[in-house]
Amino acid sequence: MTYCIFSDLRHYDVKGGSDSIGQLHDVYLDDETWKIKWFVVETGSWFSSNKILISSEQITSISPKEASFHVALSKKDVENAPAASEHPPVGEQHHNEFSYVAASHNTLLFPGYVGLMLPTTLIEKPGEPVGAEKELEKLAREQADRHLRSAGEIEGYTIHASDGNLGSLSDLVINTEQWTVELLAVDTGKWLPGRTVVISPRSIDRISWQDRELTVEMDKETIENSPELSSLKAIETSYISRLSDYYRFPMVY
């Protein structure tokens, strides 16, 4: 297995053959499986939408030395790729309290509802929708992916253990063969100075967009006594195995 960290990955160049498509801006993941669903690529000004979505199946190779991806896409394929606005992550779904926002391909998005995983109410906004607006509102709610998370957004979220604050999410360790988030790195501040602490995303019990928090099902002592990691950039399969044995659940997706 090979691993990389999100803070490095988000600056990689994306190439289709000899052509530069753009730069990786973010990754969108499923918060149930922790699989990466979309790579968000910033294309600059040559494409009508400056942020497009590419799936992991379209990535042919990755070169850490060159800090680049190679994808099986032509310029025409890129022009037909879905815009990032067509599949907004949970944070963007909640970000605005306004009305409908039209996206390309006749897709309608409605980011103005609240709730964590299964929103049930609407944010108060000027005027009440009537007639066709109500139908559009219903359609938008049905189309929204309630488990799609932006790695760039959850980076920095506070992590709470069962007995207190752990710190904040500082990075994500990504398995580049399966394109899954394998580990979450925690910035413990003064709690464990000089030590990198990681947890499995499988331990996350709850994610709150409103509070910018992730809640884990473990106490601080359990995490403090986990196998030590010398460097996020030098993770090996053997370390993942030891961590899995320690936490007593498989890190297999």
Coordinates of N, CA, C and O in Angstrom, one line a residue, residues 168-230:
S168 N -7.5 19.4 17.2 CA -8.1 19.7 15.9 C -7.6 18.7 14.8 O -6.4 18.3 14.9
L169 N -8.4 18.5 13.8 CA -8.0 17.6 12.7 C -7.0 18.4 11.9 O -7.2 19.5 11.4
S170 N -5.7 17.9 11.8 CA -4.7 18.6 11.1 C -4.4 18.1 9.7 O -3.8 18.8 8.9
D171 N -4.7 16.8 9.5 CA -4.4 16.3 8.1 C -5.1 14.9 8.0 O -5.7 14.4 8.9
L172 N -5.2 14.5 6.7 CA -5.8 13.2 6.4 C -4.8 12.3 5.7 O -4.2 12.8 4.7
V173 N -4.7 11.1 6.1 CA -3.8 10.1 5.4 C -4.6 9.3 4.4 O -5.6 8.7 4.8
I174 N -4.2 9.4 3.2 CA -5.0 8.8 2.1 C -4.3 7.6 1.5 O -3.1 7.6 1.2
N175 N -5.0 6.5 1.4 CA -4.5 5.3 0.7 C -4.7 5.5 -0.8 O -5.8 5.6 -1.3
T176 N -3.5 5.6 -1.5 CA -3.6 6.0 -3.0 C -3.9 4.8 -3.9 O -3.9 5.0 -5.1
E177 N -4.0 3.6 -3.3 CA -4.4 2.5 -4.2 C -5.9 2.3 -4.2 O -6.5 1.9 -5.2
Q178 N -6.5 2.5 -3.0 CA -7.9 2.3 -2.9 C -8.7 3.6 -2.8 O -9.9 3.7 -2.9
W179 N -7.9 4.7 -2.7 CA -8.5 6.1 -2.6 C -9.5 6.2 -1.5 O -10.6 6.5 -1.7
T180 N -9.0 5.8 -0.3 CA -9.8 5.9 0.9 C -9.0 6.8 1.9 O -7.7 6.8 1.8
V181 N -9.7 7.4 2.8 CA -9.0 8.1 3.9 C -8.7 7.0 5.0 O -9.6 6.4 5.6
E182 N -7.5 6.8 5.2 CA -7.0 5.7 6.1 C -6.9 6.1 7.6 O -7.3 5.4 8.5
L183 N -6.4 7.4 7.8 CA -6.2 7.9 9.1 C -6.5 9.4 9.2 O -6.4 10.1 8.2
L184 N -6.8 9.8 10.4 CA -7.0 11.2 10.7 C -5.9 11.7 11.7 O -5.7 11.1 12.7
A185 N -5.1 12.7 11.3 CA -4.1 13.2 12.2 C -4.7 14.3 13.1 O -5.4 15.1 12.6
V186 N -4.2 14.3 14.3 CA -4.8 15.2 15.3 C -3.7 16.2 15.8 O -2.6 15.7 16.2
D187 N -4.0 17.4 15.8 CA -3.1 18.4 16.4 C -3.5 18.6 17.8 O -4.5 19.2 18.2
T188 N -2.7 18.0 18.7 CA -3.0 18.0 20.1 C -2.6 19.2 20.9 O -2.9 19.3 22.1
G189 N -1.8 20.1 20.2 CA -1.4 21.3 20.9 C -0.5 21.0 22.1 O 0.5 20.3 22.0
K190 N -0.9 21.5 23.3 CA -0.1 21.3 24.5 C -0.4 20.0 25.2 O 0.3 19.6 26.1
W191 N -1.4 19.3 24.7 CA -1.7 18.0 25.4 C -0.7 17.0 25.2 O -0.2 16.3 26.1
L192 N -0.2 16.7 24.0 CA 0.9 15.8 23.7 C 2.0 16.4 22.8 O 2.1 16.1 21.6
P193 N 2.7 17.4 23.3 CA 3.7 18.1 22.5 C 4.7 17.2 21.9 O 5.2 16.3 22.6
G194 N 5.0 17.4 20.6 CA 6.1 16.6 20.0 C 5.6 15.3 19.5 O 6.5 14.5 19.0
R195 N 4.4 15.0 19.6 CA 3.9 13.6 19.2 C 2.8 13.7 18.2 O 1.8 14.5 18.4
T196 N 2.8 12.9 17.1 CA 1.8 12.9 16.2 C 0.8 11.8 16.6 O 1.1 10.6 16.8
V197 N -0.5 12.2 16.8 CA -1.5 11.2 17.2 C -2.5 11.0 16.0 O -2.9 12.0 15.4
V198 N -2.8 9.8 15.7 CA -3.7 9.5 14.6 C -4.8 8.6 15.1 O -4.6 7.8 16.0
I199 N -6.0 8.7 14.5 CA -7.1 7.9 14.8 C -7.7 7.4 13.5 O -7.4 8.0 12.4
S200 N -8.4 6.3 13.5 CA -9.1 5.8 12.3 C -10.4 6.6 12.1 O -11.1 6.9 13.1
P201 N -10.7 6.9 10.9 CA -12.0 7.5 10.6 C -13.2 6.7 11.0 O -14.3 7.2 11.3
R202 N -12.9 5.4 11.2 CA -13.9 4.4 11.6 C -14.4 4.7 13.1 O -15.4 4.3 13.5
S203 N -13.5 5.5 13.8 CA -13.9 5.8 15.2 C -14.8 7.0 15.3 O -15.2 7.4 16.4
I204 N -15.0 7.7 14.2 CA -15.8 8.9 14.2 C -17.3 8.5 14.4 O -17.8 7.8 13.6
D205 N -17.9 9.0 15.4 CA -19.3 8.7 15.7 C -20.2 9.8 15.1 O -21.4 9.5 14.8
R206 N -19.8 11.0 15.0 CA -20.6 12.1 14.6 C -19.8 13.2 14.0 O -18.7 13.6 14.5
I207 N -20.3 13.8 13.0 CA -19.7 15.0 12.4 C -20.8 16.1 12.4 O -21.9 16.0 11.9
S208 N -20.4 17.3 12.9 CA -21.3 18.4 13.0 C -20.8 19.6 12.2 O -19.7 20.2 12.5
W209 N -21.5 19.9 11.1 CA -21.1 21.0 10.3 C -21.3 22.3 11.1 O -20.5 23.2 11.1
Q210 N -22.4 22.4 11.8 CA -22.7 23.7 12.5 C -21.7 24.0 13.6 O -21.3 25.1 13.8
D211 N -21.2 23.0 14.4 CA -20.3 23.2 15.4 C -18.8 23.0 15.0 O -17.9 23.2 15.8
R212 N -18.6 22.6 13.7 CA -17.3 22.2 13.2 C -16.6 21.3 14.1 O -15.4 21.5 14.6
E213 N -17.2 20.1 14.4 CA -16.7 19.2 15.4 C -16.8 17.7 14.8 O -17.8 17.4 14.1
L214 N -15.9 16.9 15.2 CA -16.0 15.5 15.0 C -15.9 14.8 16.4 O -15.0 15.1 17.2
T215 N -16.8 13.9 16.6 CA -16.9 13.2 17.9 C -16.4 11.7 17.7 O -16.9 11.1 16.8
V216 N -15.5 11.3 18.6 CA -15.0 9.9 18.5 C -15.5 9.1 19.7 O -15.8 9.7 20.8
E217 N -15.5 7.8 19.6 CA -16.1 6.9 20.6 C -15.0 6.4 21.5 O -15.1 5.3 22.0
M218 N -13.9 7.1 21.7 CA -12.8 6.7 22.6 C -12.5 7.8 23.6 O -12.8 8.9 23.4
D219 N -11.8 7.4 24.7 CA -11.3 8.3 25.6 C -9.9 8.8 25.3 O -9.2 8.2 24.4
K220 N -9.4 9.9 25.9 CA -8.2 10.5 25.5 C -7.0 9.5 25.8 O -6.0 9.5 25.1
E221 N -7.1 8.8 26.9 CA -6.0 7.9 27.3 C -5.8 6.8 26.3 O -4.6 6.5 26.0
T222 N -6.8 6.3 25.7 CA -6.7 5.3 24.7 C -6.0 5.8 23.5 O -5.1 5.1 23.0
I223 N -6.3 7.0 23.1 CA -5.6 7.6 21.9 C -4.2 7.9 22.3 O -3.3 7.7 21.5
E224 N -4.0 8.4 23.5 CA -2.6 8.8 23.9 C -1.7 7.6 23.9 O -0.5 7.8 23.6
N225 N -2.2 6.4 24.2 CA -1.3 5.2 24.3 C -1.3 4.5 23.0 O -0.7 3.3 22.9
S226 N -1.8 5.0 21.9 CA -1.7 4.3 20.6 C -0.3 4.3 20.1 O 0.6 5.0 20.5
P227 N 0.0 3.3 19.2 CA 1.3 3.2 18.6 C 1.8 4.6 18.1 O 1.1 5.3 17.3
E228 N 3.1 4.9 18.4 CA 3.6 6.2 18.1 C 3.9 6.2 16.6 O 4.4 5.2 16.0
L229 N 3.7 7.4 16.0 CA 4.0 7.6 14.6 C 5.1 8.7 14.5 O 4.9 9.8 15.0
S230 N 6.2 8.3 13.8 CA 7.3 9.3 13.7 C 7.1 10.4 12.7 O 7.5 11.5 12.9

